[in-house]
PDB file of C-alpha atoms and ligand atoms in Angstrom:
ATOM      1  CA  MET A   4     -18.573  -6.257 -15.600  1.00 88.00           C
ATOM      2  CA  ALA A   5     -18.651  -4.824 -12.085  1.00 95.00           C
ATOM      3  CA  THR A   6     -19.013  -1.067 -11.631  1.00 97.00           C
ATOM      4  CA  PHE A   7     -17.313   0.786  -8.783  1.00 97.00           C
ATOM      5  CA  LYS A   8     -20.600   0.736  -6.877  1.00 97.00           C
ATOM      6  CA  GLU A   9     -20.371  -3.043  -6.657  1.00 97.00           C
ATOM      7  CA  PHE A  10     -17.172  -2.640  -4.630  1.00 98.00           C
ATOM      8  CA  ARG A  11     -19.162  -0.722  -2.010  1.00 97.00           C
ATOM      9  CA  ASN A  12     -20.714  -2.450   0.985  1.00 97.00           C
ATOM     10  CA  ASN A  13     -23.158  -1.206   3.590  1.00 96.00           C
ATOM     11  CA  VAL A  14     -20.580  -0.533   6.313  1.00 97.00           C
ATOM     12  CA  LYS A  15     -20.377   3.173   7.115  1.00 97.00           C
ATOM     13  CA  PRO A  16     -16.764   4.310   7.599  1.00 98.00           C
ATOM     14  CA  ASN A  17     -16.112   5.796  11.030  1.00 97.00           C
ATOM     15  CA  TRP A  18     -13.297   8.021   9.774  1.00 98.00           C
ATOM     16  CA  CYS A  19     -13.570  11.672  10.830  1.00 98.00           C
ATOM     17  CA  PRO A  20     -15.408  13.855   8.288  1.00 98.00           C
ATOM     18  CA  GLY A  21     -12.786  15.196   5.866  1.00 98.00           C
ATOM     19  CA  CYS A  22     -10.209  12.441   6.489  1.00 98.00           C
ATOM     20  CA  GLY A  23      -8.128  11.772   3.381  1.00 98.00           C
ATOM     21  CA  ASP A  24      -8.763   8.042   3.677  1.00 98.00           C
ATOM     22  CA  PHE A  25     -12.267   8.376   2.159  1.00 98.00           C
ATOM     23  CA  SER A  26     -10.819   9.262  -1.241  1.00 98.00           C
ATOM     24  CA  ILE A  27      -8.365   6.375  -1.124  1.00 98.00           C
ATOM     25  CA  GLN A  28     -11.261   4.004  -0.528  1.00 98.00           C
ATOM     26  CA  ALA A  29     -13.110   5.523  -3.516  1.00 98.00           C
ATOM     27  CA  ALA A  30      -9.992   5.347  -5.698  1.00 98.00           C
ATOM     28  CA  ILE A  31      -9.490   1.637  -4.932  1.00 98.00           C
ATOM     29  CA  GLN A  32     -13.136   0.922  -5.796  1.00 98.00           C
ATOM     30  CA  ARG A  33     -12.905   2.880  -9.061  1.00 98.00           C
ATOM     31  CA  ALA A  34      -9.562   1.359 -10.044  1.00 98.00           C
ATOM     32  CA  ALA A  35     -10.818  -2.170  -9.351  1.00 98.00           C
ATOM     33  CA  ALA A  36     -13.819  -1.588 -11.627  1.00 98.00           C
ATOM     34  CA  ASN A  37     -11.745   0.149 -14.317  1.00 98.00           C
ATOM     35  CA  VAL A  38      -9.332  -2.783 -14.641  1.00 98.00           C
ATOM     36  CA  GLY A  39     -12.271  -5.172 -14.975  1.00 98.00           C
ATOM     37  CA  LEU A  40     -12.162  -6.929 -11.608  1.00 98.00           C
ATOM     38  CA  GLU A  41     -15.160  -8.525  -9.905  1.00 97.00           C
ATOM     39  CA  PRO A  42     -15.377  -8.329  -6.087  1.00 98.00           C
ATOM     40  CA  GLU A  43     -14.545 -12.034  -5.852  1.00 96.00           C
ATOM     41  CA  ASN A  44     -11.231 -11.454  -7.687  1.00 95.00           C
ATOM     42  CA  LEU A  45      -9.981  -8.869  -5.178  1.00 98.00           C
ATOM     43  CA  ALA A  46      -8.518  -9.175  -1.674  1.00 98.00           C
ATOM     44  CA  VAL A  47      -7.840  -6.054   0.375  1.00 98.00           C
ATOM     45  CA  ILE A  48      -5.509  -6.698   3.290  1.00 98.00           C
ATOM     46  CA  SER A  49      -4.954  -3.964   5.853  1.00 98.00           C
ATOM     47  CA  GLY A  50      -2.903  -3.215   8.941  1.00 97.00           C
ATOM     48  CA  ILE A  51      -3.961  -1.496  12.147  1.00 98.00           C
ATOM     49  CA  GLY A  52      -4.666   2.213  12.326  1.00 98.00           C
ATOM     50  CA  CYS A  53      -7.501   4.448  11.139  1.00 98.00           C
ATOM     51  CA  SER A  54      -6.258   3.519   7.669  1.00 98.00           C
ATOM     52  CA  GLY A  55      -6.441  -0.181   8.540  1.00 98.00           C
ATOM     53  CA  ARG A  56     -10.218  -0.044   8.627  1.00 98.00           C
ATOM     54  CA  ILE A  57     -10.302   0.209   4.851  1.00 98.00           C
ATOM     55  CA  SER A  58     -10.505  -3.550   4.286  1.00 98.00           C
ATOM     56  CA  GLY A  59     -13.902  -3.546   6.002  1.00 98.00           C
ATOM     57  CA  TYR A  60     -15.274  -0.822   3.745  1.00 98.00           C
ATOM     58  CA  ILE A  61     -14.747  -2.473   0.371  1.00 98.00           C
ATOM     59  CA  ASN A  62     -16.914  -5.232  -1.050  1.00 98.00           C
ATOM     60  CA  ALA A  63     -14.207  -7.815  -1.730  1.00 98.00           C
ATOM     61  CA  TYR A  64     -12.302 -10.393   0.286  1.00 97.00           C
ATOM     62  CA  GLY A  65     -10.757  -8.591   3.242  1.00 97.00           C
ATOM     63  CA  PHE A  66      -8.422  -9.211   6.145  1.00 98.00           C
ATOM     64  CA  HIS A  67      -7.887  -6.635   8.894  1.00 97.00           C
ATOM     65  CA  GLY A  68      -4.486  -7.768  10.121  1.00 97.00           C
ATOM     66  CA  ILE A  69      -2.264  -6.679  12.960  1.00 96.00           C
ATOM     67  CA  HIS A  70      -0.112  -3.579  13.294  1.00 98.00           C
ATOM     68  CA  GLY A  71       2.850  -3.603  10.909  1.00 98.00           C
ATOM     69  CA  ARG A  72       2.067  -7.041   9.472  1.00 98.00           C
ATOM     70  CA  VAL A  73      -0.014  -6.148   6.461  1.00 98.00           C
ATOM     71  CA  LEU A  74       2.620  -7.313   3.992  1.00 98.00           C
ATOM     72  CA  PRO A  75       3.328 -10.802   5.390  1.00 98.00           C
ATOM     73  CA  ILE A  76      -0.428 -11.468   5.259  1.00 98.00           C
ATOM     74  CA  ALA A  77      -0.849  -9.963   1.787  1.00 98.00           C
ATOM     75  CA  GLN A  78       2.076 -11.950   0.402  1.00 97.00           C
ATOM     76  CA  GLY A  79       0.674 -15.167   1.896  1.00 94.00           C
ATOM     77  CA  VAL A  80      -2.729 -14.475   0.357  1.00 95.00           C
ATOM     78  CA  LYS A  81      -1.114 -13.836  -3.018  1.00 94.00           C
ATOM     79  CA  LEU A  82       1.010 -16.976  -2.930  1.00 90.00           C
ATOM     80  CA  ALA A  83      -1.981 -19.114  -2.039  1.00 89.00           C
ATOM     81  CA  ASN A  84      -4.310 -17.439  -4.550  1.00 90.00           C
ATOM     82  CA  ARG A  85      -2.292 -16.564  -7.588  1.00 87.00           C
ATOM     83  CA  GLU A  86      -5.327 -15.506  -9.588  1.00 89.00           C
ATOM     84  CA  MET A  87      -6.429 -13.029  -6.945  1.00 94.00           C
ATOM     85  CA  THR A  88      -5.580  -9.325  -7.182  1.00 97.00           C
ATOM     86  CA  VAL A  89      -4.125  -8.399  -3.805  1.00 98.00           C
ATOM     87  CA  ILE A  90      -4.095  -4.858  -2.464  1.00 98.00           C
ATOM     88  CA  ALA A  91      -2.322  -4.209   0.825  1.00 98.00           C
ATOM     89  CA  SER A  92      -3.053  -1.008   2.659  1.00 98.00           C
ATOM     90  CA  GLY A  93      -2.144   0.715   5.911  1.00 98.00           C
ATOM     91  CA  GLY A  94      -0.769   3.841   7.536  1.00 98.00           C
ATOM     92  CA  ASP A  95       2.691   5.362   7.437  1.00 98.00           C
ATOM     93  CA  GLY A  96       3.182   4.183  11.014  1.00 98.00           C
ATOM     94  CA  ASP A  97       2.078   0.685  10.074  1.00 98.00           C
ATOM     95  CA  GLY A  98       4.333   0.407   7.038  1.00 98.00           C
ATOM     96  CA  PHE A  99       7.292   2.657   7.805  1.00 98.00           C
ATOM     97  CA  ALA A 100       7.685   2.254  11.595  1.00 98.00           C
ATOM     98  CA  ILE A 101       6.781  -1.143  13.077  1.00 98.00           C
ATOM     99  CA  GLY A 102       6.363  -2.724   9.631  1.00 98.00           C
ATOM    100  CA  MET A 103       9.402  -1.249   7.876  1.00 98.00           C
ATOM    101  CA  GLY A 104      11.354  -4.512   7.870  1.00 98.00           C
ATOM    102  CA  HIS A 105       8.523  -6.215   6.008  1.00 98.00           C
ATOM    103  CA  THR A 106       8.175  -3.293   3.617  1.00 98.00           C
ATOM    104  CA  VAL A 107      11.811  -3.384   2.509  1.00 98.00           C
ATOM    105  CA  HIS A 108      11.843  -7.145   2.022  1.00 98.00           C
ATOM    106  CA  ALA A 109       8.482  -7.207   0.237  1.00 98.00           C
ATOM    107  CA  ILE A 110       9.847  -4.575  -2.132  1.00 98.00           C
ATOM    108  CA  ARG A 111      12.960  -6.548  -2.982  1.00 98.00           C
ATOM    109  CA  ARG A 112      11.010  -9.839  -3.138  1.00 97.00           C
ATOM    110  CA  ASN A 113       8.755  -8.329  -5.834  1.00 98.00           C
ATOM    111  CA  LEU A 114       5.615 -10.377  -5.348  1.00 97.00           C
ATOM    112  CA  ASN A 115       2.633  -9.148  -7.330  1.00 97.00           C
ATOM    113  CA  VAL A 116       0.976  -7.071  -4.593  1.00 98.00           C
ATOM    114  CA  THR A 117      -0.134  -3.417  -4.752  1.00 98.00           C
ATOM    115  CA  TYR A 118       0.769  -1.657  -1.515  1.00 99.00           C
ATOM    116  CA  ILE A 119      -1.072   1.604  -0.818  1.00 99.00           C
ATOM    117  CA  VAL A 120       0.259   3.573   2.130  1.00 98.00           C
ATOM    118  CA  MET A 121      -2.135   6.133   3.597  1.00 98.00           C
ATOM    119  CA  ASP A 122       0.480   8.663   4.647  1.00 98.00           C
ATOM    120  CA  ASN A 123      -0.867  11.288   7.072  1.00 98.00           C
ATOM    121  CA  GLN A 124       2.547  11.859   8.686  1.00 98.00           C
ATOM    122  CA  ILE A 125       1.201  11.034  12.155  1.00 98.00           C
ATOM    123  CA  TYR A 126      -0.308   8.174  14.197  1.00 98.00           C
ATOM    124  CA  GLY A 127      -4.045   8.837  13.819  1.00 98.00           C
ATOM    125  CA  LEU A 128      -5.737   5.956  15.636  1.00 98.00           C
ATOM    126  CA  THR A 129      -3.697   6.406  18.817  1.00 98.00           C
ATOM    127  CA  LYS A 130      -4.572  10.120  18.799  1.00 97.00           C
ATOM    128  CA  GLY A 131      -1.606  11.949  17.377  1.00 97.00           C
ATOM    129  CA  GLN A 132       1.966  10.836  18.044  1.00 97.00           C
ATOM    130  CA  THR A 133       4.862  11.346  15.615  1.00 97.00           C
ATOM    131  CA  SER A 134       5.430   8.786  12.881  1.00 97.00           C
ATOM    132  CA  PRO A 135       8.667   8.272  10.929  1.00 98.00           C
ATOM    133  CA  ARG A 136       7.096  10.528   8.285  1.00 98.00           C
ATOM    134  CA  SER A 137       6.662  13.480  10.661  1.00 98.00           C
ATOM    135  CA  ALA A 138       8.840  16.501   9.948  1.00 96.00           C
ATOM    136  CA  GLU A 139      11.695  17.510  12.226  1.00 96.00           C
ATOM    137  CA  GLY A 140      10.422  19.941  14.827  1.00 97.00           C
ATOM    138  CA  PHE A 141       6.855  18.537  14.568  1.00 97.00           C
ATOM    139  CA  LYS A 142       5.108  18.990  17.910  1.00 96.00           C
ATOM    140  CA  THR A 143       2.796  16.204  19.046  1.00 93.00           C
ATOM    141  CA  LYS A 144       1.779  14.591  22.332  1.00 87.00           C
ATOM    142  CA  SER A 145       4.828  12.337  22.088  1.00 91.00           C
ATOM    143  CA  THR A 146       7.168  15.187  21.106  1.00 95.00           C
ATOM    144  CA  PRO A 147       5.921  18.264  22.987  1.00 95.00           C
ATOM    145  CA  GLU A 148       9.147  20.138  22.239  1.00 96.00           C
ATOM    146  CA  GLY A 149       9.228  19.087  18.586  1.00 97.00           C
ATOM    147  CA  SER A 150      10.571  15.929  16.952  1.00 97.00           C
ATOM    148  CA  ILE A 151      14.368  15.717  16.996  1.00 97.00           C
ATOM    149  CA  GLU A 152      14.467  12.795  14.536  1.00 96.00           C
ATOM    150  CA  SER A 153      14.936  13.135  10.792  1.00 96.00           C
ATOM    151  CA  THR A 154      12.054  12.277   8.442  1.00 97.00           C
ATOM    152  CA  LEU A 155      12.152   8.962   6.667  1.00 98.00           C
ATOM    153  CA  SER A 156      11.962   8.993   2.864  1.00 98.00           C
ATOM    154  CA  PRO A 157      10.064   5.865   1.796  1.00 98.00           C
ATOM    155  CA  LEU A 158      10.512   6.615  -1.902  1.00 98.00           C
ATOM    156  CA  GLU A 159      14.320   6.712  -1.641  1.00 98.00           C
ATOM    157  CA  ILE A 160      14.291   3.551   0.456  1.00 98.00           C
ATOM    158  CA  ALA A 161      12.023   1.796  -2.037  1.00 98.00           C
ATOM    159  CA  LEU A 162      14.269   2.663  -4.969  1.00 98.00           C
ATOM    160  CA  SER A 163      17.414   1.555  -3.190  1.00 98.00           C
ATOM    161  CA  ALA A 164      15.707  -1.684  -2.083  1.00 98.00           C
ATOM    162  CA  GLY A 165      15.134  -2.643  -5.730  1.00 98.00           C
ATOM    163  CA  ALA A 166      11.527  -1.539  -6.202  1.00 98.00           C
ATOM    164  CA  THR A 167      10.003  -2.185  -9.608  1.00 98.00           C
ATOM    165  CA  PHE A 168       7.108   0.292  -9.205  1.00 98.00           C
ATOM    166  CA  VAL A 169       7.188   3.453  -7.106  1.00 98.00           C
ATOM    167  CA  ALA A 170       4.440   6.080  -7.214  1.00 99.00           C
ATOM    168  CA  GLN A 171       3.076   8.810  -5.007  1.00 98.00           C
ATOM    169  CA  SER A 172      -0.223  10.647  -4.999  1.00 98.00           C
ATOM    170  CA  PHE A 173      -2.532  12.898  -2.995  1.00 98.00           C
ATOM    171  CA  SER A 174      -5.962  11.859  -1.774  1.00 98.00           C
ATOM    172  CA  SER A 175      -7.475  15.054  -3.239  1.00 97.00           C
ATOM    173  CA  ASP A 176      -6.323  14.093  -6.734  1.00 98.00           C
ATOM    174  CA  LEU A 177      -8.784  11.255  -7.301  1.00 98.00           C
ATOM    175  CA  LYS A 178      -8.048  11.083 -11.026  1.00 98.00           C
ATOM    176  CA  GLN A 179      -4.297  10.635 -10.621  1.00 98.00           C
ATOM    177  CA  LEU A 180      -4.692   8.324  -7.631  1.00 98.00           C
ATOM    178  CA  THR A 181      -7.171   6.051  -9.432  1.00 98.00           C
ATOM    179  CA  SER A 182      -4.928   5.872 -12.476  1.00 98.00           C
ATOM    180  CA  LEU A 183      -1.870   5.018 -10.373  1.00 98.00           C
ATOM    181  CA  ILE A 184      -3.750   2.257  -8.539  1.00 98.00           C
ATOM    182  CA  GLU A 185      -4.844   0.840 -11.899  1.00 98.00           C
ATOM    183  CA  GLN A 186      -1.225   0.888 -13.092  1.00 98.00           C
ATOM    184  CA  GLY A 187      -0.092  -0.690  -9.829  1.00 98.00           C
ATOM    185  CA  ILE A 188      -2.635  -3.504 -10.162  1.00 98.00           C
ATOM    186  CA  LYS A 189      -1.531  -4.176 -13.747  1.00 98.00           C
ATOM    187  CA  HIS A 190       2.182  -4.078 -12.856  1.00 98.00           C
ATOM    188  CA  GLU A 191       3.596  -7.597 -12.614  1.00 97.00           C
ATOM    189  CA  GLY A 192       5.510  -7.262  -9.387  1.00 98.00           C
ATOM    190  CA  PHE A 193       5.350  -5.270  -6.175  1.00 98.00           C
ATOM    191  CA  SER A 194       4.008  -1.739  -6.473  1.00 98.00           C
ATOM    192  CA  LEU A 195       4.390   0.887  -3.762  1.00 99.00           C
ATOM    193  CA  ILE A 196       1.945   3.786  -3.928  1.00 99.00           C
ATOM    194  CA  ASN A 197       2.449   6.298  -1.136  1.00 98.00           C
ATOM    195  CA  VAL A 198      -0.580   8.558  -0.782  1.00 98.00           C
ATOM    196  CA  PHE A 199      -0.638  11.848   1.124  1.00 98.00           C
ATOM    197  CA  SER A 200      -3.851  11.516   3.115  1.00 98.00           C
ATOM    198  CA  PRO A 201      -4.436  14.383   5.554  1.00 98.00           C
ATOM    199  CA  CYS A 202      -5.457  13.618   9.136  1.00 98.00           C
ATOM    200  CA  VAL A 203      -7.771  16.554   9.780  1.00 98.00           C
ATOM    201  CA  THR A 204      -8.108  15.830  13.481  1.00 98.00           C
ATOM    202  CA  PHE A 205      -4.539  15.466  14.755  1.00 98.00           C
ATOM    203  CA  ASN A 206      -2.242  16.883  12.081  1.00 98.00           C
ATOM    204  CA  LYS A 207      -2.796  20.625  11.854  1.00 97.00           C
ATOM    205  CA  ILE A 208       0.439  21.197   9.917  1.00 97.00           C
ATOM    206  CA  ASN A 209       0.227  18.838   6.918  1.00 98.00           C
ATOM    207  CA  THR A 210      -3.243  19.986   5.867  1.00 98.00           C
ATOM    208  CA  TYR A 211      -4.910  19.832   2.430  1.00 98.00           C
ATOM    209  CA  ASP A 212      -3.714  23.393   1.757  1.00 98.00           C
ATOM    210  CA  TRP A 213      -0.183  22.556   2.880  1.00 98.00           C
ATOM    211  CA  PHE A 214      -0.006  19.606   0.480  1.00 98.00           C
ATOM    212  CA  LYS A 215      -1.453  21.678  -2.377  1.00 98.00           C
ATOM    213  CA  GLU A 216       1.273  24.288  -1.843  1.00 98.00           C
ATOM    214  CA  ASN A 217       4.109  21.789  -1.554  1.00 98.00           C
ATOM    215  CA  ILE A 218       3.338  18.999  -4.015  1.00 98.00           C
ATOM    216  CA  VAL A 219       5.298  18.849  -7.275  1.00 98.00           C
ATOM    217  CA  ASN A 220       3.273  16.968  -9.891  1.00 98.00           C
ATOM    218  CA  LEU A 221       5.387  15.021 -12.378  1.00 98.00           C
ATOM    219  CA  GLU A 222       2.945  16.107 -15.108  1.00 94.00           C
ATOM    220  CA  GLN A 223       4.935  19.378 -15.091  1.00 95.00           C
ATOM    221  CA  PHE A 224       7.863  17.490 -16.638  1.00 96.00           C
ATOM    222  CA  PRO A 225       6.682  15.981 -19.948  1.00 95.00           C
ATOM    223  CA  ASP A 226      10.190  14.627 -20.658  1.00 95.00           C
ATOM    224  CA  TYR A 227      10.403  12.729 -17.370  1.00 97.00           C
ATOM    225  CA  ASP A 228      11.332   9.079 -17.967  1.00 98.00           C
ATOM    226  CA  PRO A 229      10.010   6.772 -15.222  1.00 98.00           C
ATOM    227  CA  THR A 230      12.216   3.904 -16.389  1.00 98.00           C
ATOM    228  CA  ASN A 231      15.369   5.794 -15.411  1.00 98.00           C
ATOM    229  CA  ARG A 232      16.216   4.863 -11.815  1.00 98.00           C
ATOM    230  CA  VAL A 233      18.950   7.472 -11.356  1.00 98.00           C
ATOM    231  CA  LEU A 234      16.680  10.214 -12.640  1.00 97.00           C
ATOM    232  CA  ALA A 235      13.932   8.996 -10.317  1.00 98.00           C
ATOM    233  CA  MET A 236      16.241   9.176  -7.297  1.00 98.00           C
ATOM    234  CA  ASN A 237      17.386  12.675  -8.310  1.00 98.00           C
ATOM    235  CA  LYS A 238      13.823  13.916  -8.703  1.00 98.00           C
ATOM    236  CA  ILE A 239      12.816  12.530  -5.310  1.00 98.00           C
ATOM    237  CA  MET A 240      15.770  14.292  -3.676  1.00 98.00           C
ATOM    238  CA  GLU A 241      15.323  17.547  -5.617  1.00 97.00           C
ATOM    239  CA  THR A 242      11.674  17.792  -4.528  1.00 97.00           C
ATOM    240  CA  ASN A 243      12.326  16.639  -0.980  1.00 97.00           C
ATOM    241  CA  GLY A 244      10.070  13.652  -1.612  1.00 98.00           C
ATOM    242  CA  MET A 245       7.041  15.811  -2.460  1.00 98.00           C
ATOM    243  CA  LEU A 246       6.560  14.748  -6.075  1.00 98.00           C
ATOM    244  CA  THR A 247       3.444  12.908  -7.255  1.00 98.00           C
ATOM    245  CA  GLY A 248       2.863  10.626 -10.231  1.00 98.00           C
ATOM    246  CA  LEU A 249       4.518   7.469 -11.503  1.00 98.00           C
ATOM    247  CA  ILE A 250       8.094   7.920 -10.323  1.00 98.00           C
ATOM    248  CA  TYR A 251       9.704   4.655 -11.356  1.00 98.00           C
ATOM    249  CA  GLN A 252       8.737   1.442 -13.127  1.00 98.00           C
ATOM    250  CA  ASN A 253      10.851  -1.506 -14.194  1.00 98.00           C
ATOM    251  CA  THR A 254       8.933  -4.012 -16.292  1.00 97.00           C
ATOM    252  CA  THR A 255      11.910  -6.187 -17.116  1.00 97.00           C
ATOM    253  CA  ARG A 256      12.283  -7.885 -13.741  1.00 97.00           C
ATOM    254  CA  LYS A 257      10.127 -10.962 -13.194  1.00 95.00           C
ATOM    255  CA  SER A 258       7.811 -11.183 -10.216  1.00 95.00           C
ATOM    256  CA  TYR A 259       8.587 -13.542  -7.336  1.00 94.00           C
ATOM    257  CA  GLU A 260       5.754 -15.907  -8.265  1.00 89.00           C
ATOM    258  CA  ASP A 261       7.172 -16.305 -11.747  1.00 88.00           C
ATOM    259  CA  LEU A 262      10.618 -17.164 -10.420  1.00 91.00           C
ATOM    260  CA  VAL A 263       9.621 -19.811  -7.874  1.00 85.00           C
ATOM    261  CA  THR A 264      10.575 -23.061  -9.528  1.00 77.00           C
ATOM    262  CA  GLY A 265       8.020 -25.833  -9.393  1.00 68.00           C
ATOM    263  CA  PHE A 266       5.373 -23.520  -8.026  1.00 69.00           C
ATOM    264  CA  LYS A 267       2.032 -24.607  -9.395  1.00 68.00           C
ATOM    265  CA  GLN A 268       0.287 -22.142 -11.660  1.00 71.00           C
ATOM    266  CA  GLU A 269      -2.949 -22.846  -9.843  1.00 75.00           C
ATOM    267  CA  GLY A 270      -3.271 -21.111  -6.473  1.00 75.00           C
ATOM    268  CA  LEU A 271      -2.897 -23.252  -3.351  1.00 75.00           C
ATOM    269  CA  ALA A 272      -6.435 -22.366  -2.370  1.00 75.00           C
ATOM    270  CA  LYS A 273      -7.689 -24.121  -5.507  1.00 77.00           C
ATOM    271  CA  GLN A 274      -5.426 -27.165  -5.365  1.00 80.00           C
ATOM    272  CA  ASP A 275      -6.730 -30.505  -4.211  1.00 80.00           C
ATOM    273  CA  ILE A 276      -4.779 -30.956  -0.996  1.00 78.00           C
ATOM    274  CA  MET A 277      -6.946 -33.656   0.537  1.00 85.00           C
ATOM    275  CA  ILE A 278      -4.885 -36.441   2.066  1.00 89.00           C
ATOM    276  CA  THR A 279      -6.041 -39.957   2.852  1.00 93.00           C
ATOM    277  CA  PRO A 280      -6.451 -41.108   6.489  1.00 95.00           C
ATOM    278  CA  ASP A 281      -3.421 -43.300   5.914  1.00 95.00           C
ATOM    279  CA  GLN A 282      -1.260 -40.378   4.790  1.00 93.00           C
ATOM    280  CA  PHE A 283      -2.527 -38.373   7.743  1.00 92.00           C
ATOM    281  CA  ASP A 284      -1.530 -41.097  10.237  1.00 96.00           C
ATOM    282  CA  LYS A 285       1.951 -41.308   8.683  1.00 95.00           C
ATOM    283  CA  LEU A 286       2.333 -37.545   8.947  1.00 93.00           C
ATOM    284  CA  VAL A 287       1.280 -37.510  12.594  1.00 95.00           C
ATOM    285  CA  ALA A 288       3.632 -40.420  13.305  1.00 96.00           C
ATOM    286  CA  GLU A 289       6.587 -38.287  12.179  1.00 95.00           C
ATOM    287  CA  PHE A 290       6.008 -35.977  15.121  1.00 93.00           C
ATOM    288  CA  LYS A 291       5.724 -38.696  17.772  1.00 87.00           C
TER     289      LYS A 291
HETATM  290  C1  TPP B 306       1.970  -4.302  18.002  1.00 74.66           C
HETATM  291  C2  TPP B 306       1.226  -3.025  18.203  1.00 74.66           C
HETATM  292  N1  TPP B 306       1.897  -1.939  18.620  1.00 74.66           N
HETATM  293  C3  TPP B 306       1.237  -0.769  18.791  1.00 74.66           C
HETATM  294  C4  TPP B 306      -0.104  -0.691  18.559  1.00 74.66           C
HETATM  295  C5  TPP B 306      -0.839   0.619  18.794  1.00 74.66           C
HETATM  296  N2  TPP B 306      -1.129   1.282  17.550  1.00 74.66           N
HETATM  297  C6  TPP B 306      -2.302   1.099  16.924  1.00 74.66           C
HETATM  298  S1  TPP B 306      -2.429   1.986  15.513  1.00 74.66           S
HETATM  299  C7  TPP B 306      -0.881   2.641  15.754  1.00 74.66           C
HETATM  300  C8  TPP B 306      -0.308   3.648  14.799  1.00 74.66           C
HETATM  301  C9  TPP B 306      -1.297   4.249  13.884  1.00 74.66           C
HETATM  302  O1  TPP B 306      -0.668   5.080  12.932  1.00 74.66           O
HETATM  303  P1  TPP B 306      -0.617   4.687  11.400  1.00 74.66           P
HETATM  304  O2  TPP B 306      -0.146   3.309  11.217  1.00 74.66           O
HETATM  305  O3  TPP B 306       0.162   5.743  10.723  1.00 74.66           O
HETATM  306  O4  TPP B 306      -2.143   4.700  10.963  1.00 74.66           O
HETATM  307  P2  TPP B 306      -3.248   5.847  11.040  1.00 74.66           P
HETATM  308  O5  TPP B 306      -4.036   5.588  12.287  1.00 74.66           O
HETATM  309  O6  TPP B 306      -2.555   7.156  11.074  1.00 74.66           O
HETATM  310  O7  TPP B 306      -4.042   5.637   9.816  1.00 74.66           O
HETATM  311  C10 TPP B 306      -0.300   2.165  16.911  1.00 74.66           C
HETATM  312  C11 TPP B 306       1.047   2.554  17.393  1.00 74.66           C
HETATM  313  C12 TPP B 306      -0.764  -1.867  18.122  1.00 74.66           C
HETATM  314  N3  TPP B 306      -2.064  -1.870  17.843  1.00 74.66           N
HETATM  315  N4  TPP B 306      -0.077  -3.002  17.956  1.00 74.66           N
HETATM  316  S1  SF4 B 307      -7.997  10.582  13.406  1.00 74.66           S
HETATM  317 FE1  SF4 B 307      -7.090  11.386  11.520  1.00 74.66          FE
HETATM  318  S2  SF4 B 307      -6.522   9.569  10.300  1.00 74.66           S
HETATM  319 FE2  SF4 B 307      -7.979   8.933  11.891  1.00 74.66          FE
HETATM  320  S3  SF4 B 307     -10.012   9.012  10.909  1.00 74.66           S
HETATM  321 FE3  SF4 B 307      -9.675  10.967  11.970  1.00 74.66          FE
HETATM  322  S4  SF4 B 307      -8.810  12.303  10.401  1.00 74.66           S
HETATM  323 FE4  SF4 B 307      -8.576  10.216   9.643  1.00 74.66          FE
END
């Protein structure tokens, strides 16, 4: 069985020292090993951003996609390779700005993909503009007088879009983060794991200390029931979206793959799709 070290490769991350993304990379590698995966059973698909580089830093199949399109690619990979564990990953800009349409529909489609958002509440790669996760009043190069837009709450949106697995974590809490990724991988359906991942270079407000002061860990509420959707929505609102842990899980809804009628159990990538020269000529003739 592979250890987490076997999910490492020899590419040195060029994230800034102290960036929260390092721990997310480590948590994915640990979770993959803990659930018994081998590198050849895992595909990590990423978007564009500092966060998007993660697919190149894990020893597994990888695809560094385009900005905001991580989920269409990840869903395609999953549909073609049903046996493969697919992790999609990208920034809050990638998933909640340009890619938000895909995020909402992937959530309600419920394909078996684990989506890890590296939420630093800013655009890191493009050197510090506001993202939909930035707080009102947040001053950046794109909002020198402070953002006048309200902050988007991905957890509330996920719940209202019909999510079957919603979790949130903090890159400093490697134990909780690893466990949530393991649970997300095992969940049969779409899992959203939003991870607070400080950008030490451009976000001087939402720092490690700021998150430590503001996070509400669900472990404080031993009676919390993550199968209760109304309770989950209340808790998200009560804590202003700052809670961490497994917030909601519905195991009764079937995944998309299991509902597609006539869909072969064997992944497309493994099916024999060779056609004869005759069949090929007939196909081409249809387009003449
Ligand atoms: C279609 C398109 N629009 C804009 C960009 C420029 N761009 C690259 S990364 C990025 C945002 C990065 O922020 P985020 O997704 O939060 O990732 P981070 O760098 O913070 O990890 C933008 C706007 C792009 N590459 N492609
Ligand atoms: S700019 Fe920010 S998000 Fe990008 S690598 Fe540096 S610390 Fe991380």
